[in-house]
Short mmCIF file of C-alpha atoms and ligand atoms in Angstrom, two decimals:
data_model
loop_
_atom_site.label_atom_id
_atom_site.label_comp_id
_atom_site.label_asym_id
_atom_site.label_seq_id
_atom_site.Cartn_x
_atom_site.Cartn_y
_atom_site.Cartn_z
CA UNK A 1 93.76 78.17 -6.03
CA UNK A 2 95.14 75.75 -8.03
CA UNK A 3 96.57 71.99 -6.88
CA UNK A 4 99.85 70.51 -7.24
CA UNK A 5 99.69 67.93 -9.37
CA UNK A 6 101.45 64.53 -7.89
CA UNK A 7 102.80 61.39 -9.96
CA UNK A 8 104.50 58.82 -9.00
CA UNK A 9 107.32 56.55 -11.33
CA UNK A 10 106.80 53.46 -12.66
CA UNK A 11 108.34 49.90 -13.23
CA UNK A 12 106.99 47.79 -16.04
CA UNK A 13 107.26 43.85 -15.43
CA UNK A 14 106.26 43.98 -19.10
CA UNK A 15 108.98 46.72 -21.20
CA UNK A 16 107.56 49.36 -23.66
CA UNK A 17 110.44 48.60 -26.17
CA UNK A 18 110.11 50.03 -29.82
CA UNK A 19 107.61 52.58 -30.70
CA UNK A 20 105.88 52.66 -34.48
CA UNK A 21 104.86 56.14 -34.84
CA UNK A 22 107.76 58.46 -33.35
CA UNK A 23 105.45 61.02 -32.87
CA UNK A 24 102.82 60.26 -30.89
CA UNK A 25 105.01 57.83 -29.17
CA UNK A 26 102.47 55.02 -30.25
CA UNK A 27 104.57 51.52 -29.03
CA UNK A 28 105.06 48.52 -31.09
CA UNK A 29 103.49 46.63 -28.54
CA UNK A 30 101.19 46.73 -25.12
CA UNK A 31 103.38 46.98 -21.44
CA UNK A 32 102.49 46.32 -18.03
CA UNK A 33 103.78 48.32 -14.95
CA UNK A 34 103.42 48.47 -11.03
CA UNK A 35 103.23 52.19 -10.12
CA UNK A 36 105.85 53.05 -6.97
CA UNK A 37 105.42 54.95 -3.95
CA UNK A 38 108.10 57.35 -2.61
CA UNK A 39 109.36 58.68 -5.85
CA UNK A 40 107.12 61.10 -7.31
CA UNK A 41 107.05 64.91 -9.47
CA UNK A 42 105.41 67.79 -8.03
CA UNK A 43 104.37 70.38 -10.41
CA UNK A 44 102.20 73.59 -11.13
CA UNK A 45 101.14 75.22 -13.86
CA UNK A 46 99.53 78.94 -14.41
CA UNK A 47 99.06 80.81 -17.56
CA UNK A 48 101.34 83.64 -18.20
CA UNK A 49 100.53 86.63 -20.04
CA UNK A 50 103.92 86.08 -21.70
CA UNK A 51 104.87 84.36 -25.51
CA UNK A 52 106.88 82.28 -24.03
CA UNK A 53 106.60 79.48 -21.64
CA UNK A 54 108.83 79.41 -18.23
CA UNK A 55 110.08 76.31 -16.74
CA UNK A 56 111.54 75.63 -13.72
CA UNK A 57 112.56 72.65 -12.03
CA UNK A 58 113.53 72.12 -8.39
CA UNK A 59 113.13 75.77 -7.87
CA UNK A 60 115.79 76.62 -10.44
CA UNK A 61 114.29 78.17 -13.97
CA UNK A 62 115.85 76.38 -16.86
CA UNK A 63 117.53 77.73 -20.15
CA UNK A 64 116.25 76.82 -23.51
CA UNK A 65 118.12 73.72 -23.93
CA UNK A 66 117.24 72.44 -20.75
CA UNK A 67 113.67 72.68 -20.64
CA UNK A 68 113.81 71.96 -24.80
CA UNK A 69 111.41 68.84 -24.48
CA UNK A 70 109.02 70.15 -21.95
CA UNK A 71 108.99 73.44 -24.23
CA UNK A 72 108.17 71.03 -27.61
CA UNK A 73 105.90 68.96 -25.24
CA UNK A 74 103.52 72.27 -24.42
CA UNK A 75 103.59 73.37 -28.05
CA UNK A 76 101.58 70.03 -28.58
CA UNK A 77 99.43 70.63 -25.61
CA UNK A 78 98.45 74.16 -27.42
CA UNK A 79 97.96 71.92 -30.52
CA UNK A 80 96.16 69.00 -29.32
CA UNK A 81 93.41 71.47 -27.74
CA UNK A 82 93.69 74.62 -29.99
CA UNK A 83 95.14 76.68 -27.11
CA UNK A 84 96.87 79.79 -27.30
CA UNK A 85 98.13 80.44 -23.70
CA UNK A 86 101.88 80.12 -22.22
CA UNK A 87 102.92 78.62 -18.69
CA UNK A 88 104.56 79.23 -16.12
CA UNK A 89 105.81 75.56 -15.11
CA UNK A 90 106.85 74.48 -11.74
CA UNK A 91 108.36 70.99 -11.16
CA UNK A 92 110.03 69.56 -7.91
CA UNK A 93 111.16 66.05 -8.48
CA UNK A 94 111.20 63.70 -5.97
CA UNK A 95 112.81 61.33 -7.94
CA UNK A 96 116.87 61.19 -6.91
CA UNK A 97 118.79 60.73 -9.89
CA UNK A 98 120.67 58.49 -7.41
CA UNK A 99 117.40 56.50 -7.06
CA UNK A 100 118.05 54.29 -10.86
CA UNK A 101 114.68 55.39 -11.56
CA UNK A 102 114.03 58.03 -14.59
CA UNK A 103 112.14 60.79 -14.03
CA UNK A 104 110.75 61.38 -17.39
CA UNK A 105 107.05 58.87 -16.32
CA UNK A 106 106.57 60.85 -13.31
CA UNK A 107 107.89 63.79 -14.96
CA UNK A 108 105.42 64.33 -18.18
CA UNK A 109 102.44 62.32 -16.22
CA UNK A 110 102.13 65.49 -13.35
CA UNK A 111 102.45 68.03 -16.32
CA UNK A 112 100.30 66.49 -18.25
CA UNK A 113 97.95 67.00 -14.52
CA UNK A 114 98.84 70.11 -13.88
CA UNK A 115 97.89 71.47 -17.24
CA UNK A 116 94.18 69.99 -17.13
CA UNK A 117 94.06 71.07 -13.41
CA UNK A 118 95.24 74.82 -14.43
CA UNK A 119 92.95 75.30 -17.49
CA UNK A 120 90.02 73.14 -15.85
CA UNK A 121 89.88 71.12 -19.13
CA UNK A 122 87.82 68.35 -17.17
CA UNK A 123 89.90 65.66 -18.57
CA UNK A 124 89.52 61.87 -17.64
CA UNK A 125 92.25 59.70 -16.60
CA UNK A 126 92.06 58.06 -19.72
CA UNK A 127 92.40 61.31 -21.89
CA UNK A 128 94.78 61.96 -19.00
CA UNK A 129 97.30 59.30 -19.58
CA UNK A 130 96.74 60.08 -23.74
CA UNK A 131 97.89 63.20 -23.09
CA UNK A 132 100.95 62.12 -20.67
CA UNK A 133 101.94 59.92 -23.52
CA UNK A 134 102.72 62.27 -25.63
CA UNK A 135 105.35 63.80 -23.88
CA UNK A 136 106.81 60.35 -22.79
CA UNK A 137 105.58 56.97 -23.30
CA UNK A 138 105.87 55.54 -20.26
CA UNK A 139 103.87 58.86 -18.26
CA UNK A 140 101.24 57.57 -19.71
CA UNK A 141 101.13 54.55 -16.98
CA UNK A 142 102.01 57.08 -14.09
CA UNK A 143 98.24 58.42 -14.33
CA UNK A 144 97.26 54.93 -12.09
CA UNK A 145 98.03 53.25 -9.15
CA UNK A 146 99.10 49.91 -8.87
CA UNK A 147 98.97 47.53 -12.03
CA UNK A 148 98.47 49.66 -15.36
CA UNK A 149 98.43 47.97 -18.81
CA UNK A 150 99.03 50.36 -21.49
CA UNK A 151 97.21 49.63 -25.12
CA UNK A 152 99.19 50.44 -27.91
CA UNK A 153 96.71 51.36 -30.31
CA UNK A 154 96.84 52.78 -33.81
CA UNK A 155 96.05 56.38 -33.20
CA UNK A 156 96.55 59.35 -30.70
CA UNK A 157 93.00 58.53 -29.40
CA UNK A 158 93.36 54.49 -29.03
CA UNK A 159 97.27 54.67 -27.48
CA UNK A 160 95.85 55.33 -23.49
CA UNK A 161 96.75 53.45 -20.33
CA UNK A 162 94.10 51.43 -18.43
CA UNK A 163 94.67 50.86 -14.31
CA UNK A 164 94.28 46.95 -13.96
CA UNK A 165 93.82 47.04 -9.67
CA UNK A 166 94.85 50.30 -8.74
CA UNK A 167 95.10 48.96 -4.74
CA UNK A 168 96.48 45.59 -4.92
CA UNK A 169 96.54 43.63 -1.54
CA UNK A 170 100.07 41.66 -2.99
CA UNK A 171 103.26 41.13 -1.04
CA UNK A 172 105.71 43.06 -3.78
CA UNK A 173 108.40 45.41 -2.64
CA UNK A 174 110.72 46.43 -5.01
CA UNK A 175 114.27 47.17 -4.37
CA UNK A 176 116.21 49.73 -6.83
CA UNK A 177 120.25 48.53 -6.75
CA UNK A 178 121.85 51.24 -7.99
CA UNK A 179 125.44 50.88 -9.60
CA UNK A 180 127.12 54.17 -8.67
CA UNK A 181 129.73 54.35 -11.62
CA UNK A 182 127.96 54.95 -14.64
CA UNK A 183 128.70 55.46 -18.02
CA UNK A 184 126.77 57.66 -20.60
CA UNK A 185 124.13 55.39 -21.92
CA UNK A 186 122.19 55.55 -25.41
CA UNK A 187 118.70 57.01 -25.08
CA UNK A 188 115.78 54.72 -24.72
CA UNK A 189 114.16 56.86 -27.66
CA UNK A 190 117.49 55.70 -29.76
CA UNK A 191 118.07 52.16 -28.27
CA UNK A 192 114.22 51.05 -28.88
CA UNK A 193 114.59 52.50 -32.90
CA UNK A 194 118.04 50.53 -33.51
CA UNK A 195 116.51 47.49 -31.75
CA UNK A 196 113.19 47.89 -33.92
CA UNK A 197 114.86 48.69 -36.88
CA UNK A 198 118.20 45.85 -36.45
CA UNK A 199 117.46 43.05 -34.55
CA UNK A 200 115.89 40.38 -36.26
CA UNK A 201 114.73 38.96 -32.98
CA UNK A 202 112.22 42.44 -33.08
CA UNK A 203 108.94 40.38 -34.56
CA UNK A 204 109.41 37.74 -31.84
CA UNK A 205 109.26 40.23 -29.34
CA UNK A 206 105.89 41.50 -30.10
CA UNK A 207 104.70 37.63 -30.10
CA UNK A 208 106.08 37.51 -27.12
CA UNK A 209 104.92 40.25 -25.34
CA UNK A 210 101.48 39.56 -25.98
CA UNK A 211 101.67 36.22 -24.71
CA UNK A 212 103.19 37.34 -21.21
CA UNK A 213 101.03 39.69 -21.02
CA UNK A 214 97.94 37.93 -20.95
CA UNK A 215 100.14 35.42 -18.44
CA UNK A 216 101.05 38.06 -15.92
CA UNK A 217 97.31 39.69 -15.80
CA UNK A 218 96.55 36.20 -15.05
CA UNK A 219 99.14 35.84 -12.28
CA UNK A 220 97.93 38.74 -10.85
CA UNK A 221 94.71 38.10 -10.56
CA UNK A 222 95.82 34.85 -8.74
CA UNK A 223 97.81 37.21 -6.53
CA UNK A 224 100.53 34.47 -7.88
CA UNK A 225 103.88 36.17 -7.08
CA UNK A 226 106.19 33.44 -8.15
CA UNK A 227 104.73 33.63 -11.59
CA UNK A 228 104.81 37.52 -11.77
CA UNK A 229 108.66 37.58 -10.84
CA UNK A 230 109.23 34.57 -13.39
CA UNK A 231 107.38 36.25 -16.23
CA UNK A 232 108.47 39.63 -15.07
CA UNK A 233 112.47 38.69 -15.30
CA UNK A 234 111.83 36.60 -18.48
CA UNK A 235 110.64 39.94 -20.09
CA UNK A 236 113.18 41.98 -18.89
CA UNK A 237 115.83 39.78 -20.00
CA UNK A 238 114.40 39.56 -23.65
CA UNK A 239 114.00 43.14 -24.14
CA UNK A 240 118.20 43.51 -23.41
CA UNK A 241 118.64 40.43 -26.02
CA UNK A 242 117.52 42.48 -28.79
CA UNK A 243 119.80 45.47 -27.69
CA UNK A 244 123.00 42.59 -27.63
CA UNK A 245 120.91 41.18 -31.09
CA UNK A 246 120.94 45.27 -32.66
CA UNK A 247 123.06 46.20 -35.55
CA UNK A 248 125.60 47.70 -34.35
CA UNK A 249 125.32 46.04 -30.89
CA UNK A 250 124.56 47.68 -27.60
CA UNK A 251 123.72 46.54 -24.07
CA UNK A 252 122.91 48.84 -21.08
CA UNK A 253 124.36 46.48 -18.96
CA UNK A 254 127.90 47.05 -16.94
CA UNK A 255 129.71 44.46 -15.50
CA UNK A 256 127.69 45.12 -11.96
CA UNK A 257 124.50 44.47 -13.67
CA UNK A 258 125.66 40.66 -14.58
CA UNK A 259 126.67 40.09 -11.20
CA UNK A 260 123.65 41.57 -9.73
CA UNK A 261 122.10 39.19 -12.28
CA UNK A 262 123.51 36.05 -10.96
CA UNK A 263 123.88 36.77 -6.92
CA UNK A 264 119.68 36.86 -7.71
CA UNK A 265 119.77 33.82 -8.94
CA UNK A 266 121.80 32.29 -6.35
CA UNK A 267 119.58 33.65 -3.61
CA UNK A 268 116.60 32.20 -5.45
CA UNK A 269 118.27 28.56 -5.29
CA UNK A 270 118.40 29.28 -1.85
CA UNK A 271 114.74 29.16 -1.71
CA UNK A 272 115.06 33.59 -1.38
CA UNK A 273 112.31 34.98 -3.24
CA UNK A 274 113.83 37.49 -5.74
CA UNK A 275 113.42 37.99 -9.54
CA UNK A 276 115.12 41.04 -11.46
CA UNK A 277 113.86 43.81 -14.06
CA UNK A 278 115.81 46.66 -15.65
CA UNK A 279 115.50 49.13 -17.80
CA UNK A 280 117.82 51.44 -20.79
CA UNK A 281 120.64 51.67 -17.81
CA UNK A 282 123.02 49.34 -15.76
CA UNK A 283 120.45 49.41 -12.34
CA UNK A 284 118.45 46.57 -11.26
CA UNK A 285 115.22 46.73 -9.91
CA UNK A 286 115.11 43.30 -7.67
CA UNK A 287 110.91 42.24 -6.89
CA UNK A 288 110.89 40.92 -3.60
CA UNK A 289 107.90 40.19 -1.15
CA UNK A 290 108.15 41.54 2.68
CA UNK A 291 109.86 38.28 3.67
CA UNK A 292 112.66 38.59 1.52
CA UNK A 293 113.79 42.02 1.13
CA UNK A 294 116.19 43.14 4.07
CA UNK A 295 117.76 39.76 3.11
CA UNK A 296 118.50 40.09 -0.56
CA UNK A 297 119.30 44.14 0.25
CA UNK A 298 121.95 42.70 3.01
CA UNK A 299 123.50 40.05 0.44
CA UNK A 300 123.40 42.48 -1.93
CA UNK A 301 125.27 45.15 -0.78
CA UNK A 302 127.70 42.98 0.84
CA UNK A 303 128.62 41.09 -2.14
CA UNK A 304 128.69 43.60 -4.82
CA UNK A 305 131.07 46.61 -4.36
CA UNK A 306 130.05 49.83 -4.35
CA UNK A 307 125.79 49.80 -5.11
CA UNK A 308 123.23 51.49 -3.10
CA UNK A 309 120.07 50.00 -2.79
CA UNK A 310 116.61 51.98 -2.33
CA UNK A 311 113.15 50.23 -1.42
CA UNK A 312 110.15 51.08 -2.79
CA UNK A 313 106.10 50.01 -2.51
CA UNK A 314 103.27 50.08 -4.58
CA UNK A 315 102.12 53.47 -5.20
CA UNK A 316 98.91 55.32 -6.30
CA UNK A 317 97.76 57.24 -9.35
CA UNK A 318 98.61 61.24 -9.85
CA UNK A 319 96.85 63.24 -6.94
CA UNK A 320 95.63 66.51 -6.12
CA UNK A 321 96.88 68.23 -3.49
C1 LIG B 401 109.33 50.88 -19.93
N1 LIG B 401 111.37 52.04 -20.74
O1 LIG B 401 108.37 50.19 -20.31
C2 LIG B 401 110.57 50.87 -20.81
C3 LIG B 401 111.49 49.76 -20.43
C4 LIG B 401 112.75 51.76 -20.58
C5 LIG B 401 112.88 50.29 -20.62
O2 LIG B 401 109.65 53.41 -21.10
O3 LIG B 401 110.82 57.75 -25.89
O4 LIG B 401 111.25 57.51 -21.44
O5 LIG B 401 109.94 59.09 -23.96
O6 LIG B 401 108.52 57.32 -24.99
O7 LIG B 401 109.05 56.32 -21.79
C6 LIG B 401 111.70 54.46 -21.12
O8 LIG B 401 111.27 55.14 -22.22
O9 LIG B 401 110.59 56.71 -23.74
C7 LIG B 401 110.85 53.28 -20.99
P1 LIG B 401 109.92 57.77 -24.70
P2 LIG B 401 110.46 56.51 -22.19
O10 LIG B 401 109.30 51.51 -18.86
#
């Protein structure tokens, strides 16, 4: 019988921001991400004798334009391993839209499972999270547990994710403050190309980025959670400065997301620990230990109107059920 295939979202403390081949989603630069627990795809595949691949999602069978990515994504499947057969896709997503978090890591990184568990292709993780990336770059991550760095590469075959401790014994919780009116935002596919190609503040990025990144592995290893939440936020921050630093400008950011910004900051003067990340939308992700987490989600939602907050763990790499 074959296995549900189970991944789990992600949250880089180092952003995937700019990509240099479009294609294979190769990134401009490495990125660094704690897998979650608690919000996570479900999905099974099974070949069809059928030309045409069927996709549903939360038990609900999608039309061509919905399922037009995941339908592109399988025709390079069939390509990558000179395949001829169709699917029948099943996806549950346990990953609330209300959550902040996007689905799309989870998402590509249990299809990408669920394909090599269906045709018994004996993939490795590695060749696993190759083949995740190519539907989205941040699935590839989503293959591991815990701390994940993600090479860039040159080529389809160098561009893989690497699990950096997969089980971490480190006081992190994460806490997703979501900011319930939203406006339409611009892609992260779009935002990261105007950013690479328009803000000249794009080459100091990848200089940067390579420096954290050997900084945070290091503060990790230390189990040094000050430092992760400094370097972390510092990141974060720098990847929106070359949205506000594009041509024409953009920021993901609503008025919410600055306040969120500074009541952080004001709870860390107060000796709380708390450091923030986000993403291509106006939610913050706060990192908080076990000490300080009911705290900053009580200050929180009592000082900025209308958020919900949702708190999530470290989680593991995709399973087999
Ligand atoms: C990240 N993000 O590292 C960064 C930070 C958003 C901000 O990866 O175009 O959906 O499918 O490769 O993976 C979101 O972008 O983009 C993302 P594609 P993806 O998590």
């Amino acid at each position: 019988m074959t296995r549900i295939t189970r991944a789990y979202t992600n949250i880089a403390l180092i952003k995937y921001w700019g990509k240099k081949d479009q294609q294979l989603k190769l990134p401009q630069t490495n990125s660094l991400s704690l897998t979650l627990d608690k919000f996570y795809t479900d999905t099974t595949a099974k070949v069809i004798d059928s030309d045409k691949d069927i996709i549903s999602l939360n038990d609900t069978i999608l039309d061509d334009k919905a399922s037009g990515r995941t339908r592109k994504y399988l025709d390079t499947v069939r390509n990558m391993y000179g395949l001829a057969q169709h699917f029948q896709i099943e996806s549950v997503n346990h990953v609330p839209i209300s959550a902040g978090f996007a689905s799309s890591a989870s998402g590509f990184a249990a299809l990408a499972g669920s394909i090599n568990e269906c045709l018994d292709l004996g993939l490795t993780r590695k060749e696993l999270s190759i083949l995740a990336r190519n539907g989205s770059g941040s699935a590839s991550r989503s293959i591991f547990g815990g701390f994940v760095e993600w090479h860039a590469g040159h080529s389809n075959e160098t561009s893989f994710s690497e699990p950096i401790d997969e089980d971490p014994d480190i006081d992190l919780v994460l806490l997703s403050v979501v900011i319930s009116e939203q406006k339409k935002s611009i892609s992260s596919t779009i935002g990261m190309e105007l950013s690479v190609k328009t803000s000249p503040f794009y080459p100091n990025w990848s200089t940067l980025v390579a420096s954290e990144i050997q900084e945070i592995k290091q503060a990790i290893a230390q189990k040094d959670i000050t430092k992760i939440g400094e370097i972390a936020e510092h990141n974060a921050l720098s990847m929106h400065a070359l949205t506000l630093s594009a041509q024409p400008p953009f920021t993901y950011f609503a008025p919410e997301t600055v306040e969120i910004i500074q009541a952080v900051k004001h709870l860390r003067q107060q000796g709380v620990f708390a450091y923030v990340t986000i993403d291509a939308g106006p939610n913050v992700k706060i990192i908080c230990n076990n000490n300080s987490v009911n705290h900053v989600n009580d200050y929180i939602t009592q000082h900025i109107k209308n958020v919900s907050t949702f708190e999530a763990h470290i989680g593991k790499g995709i399973q087999y059920i």
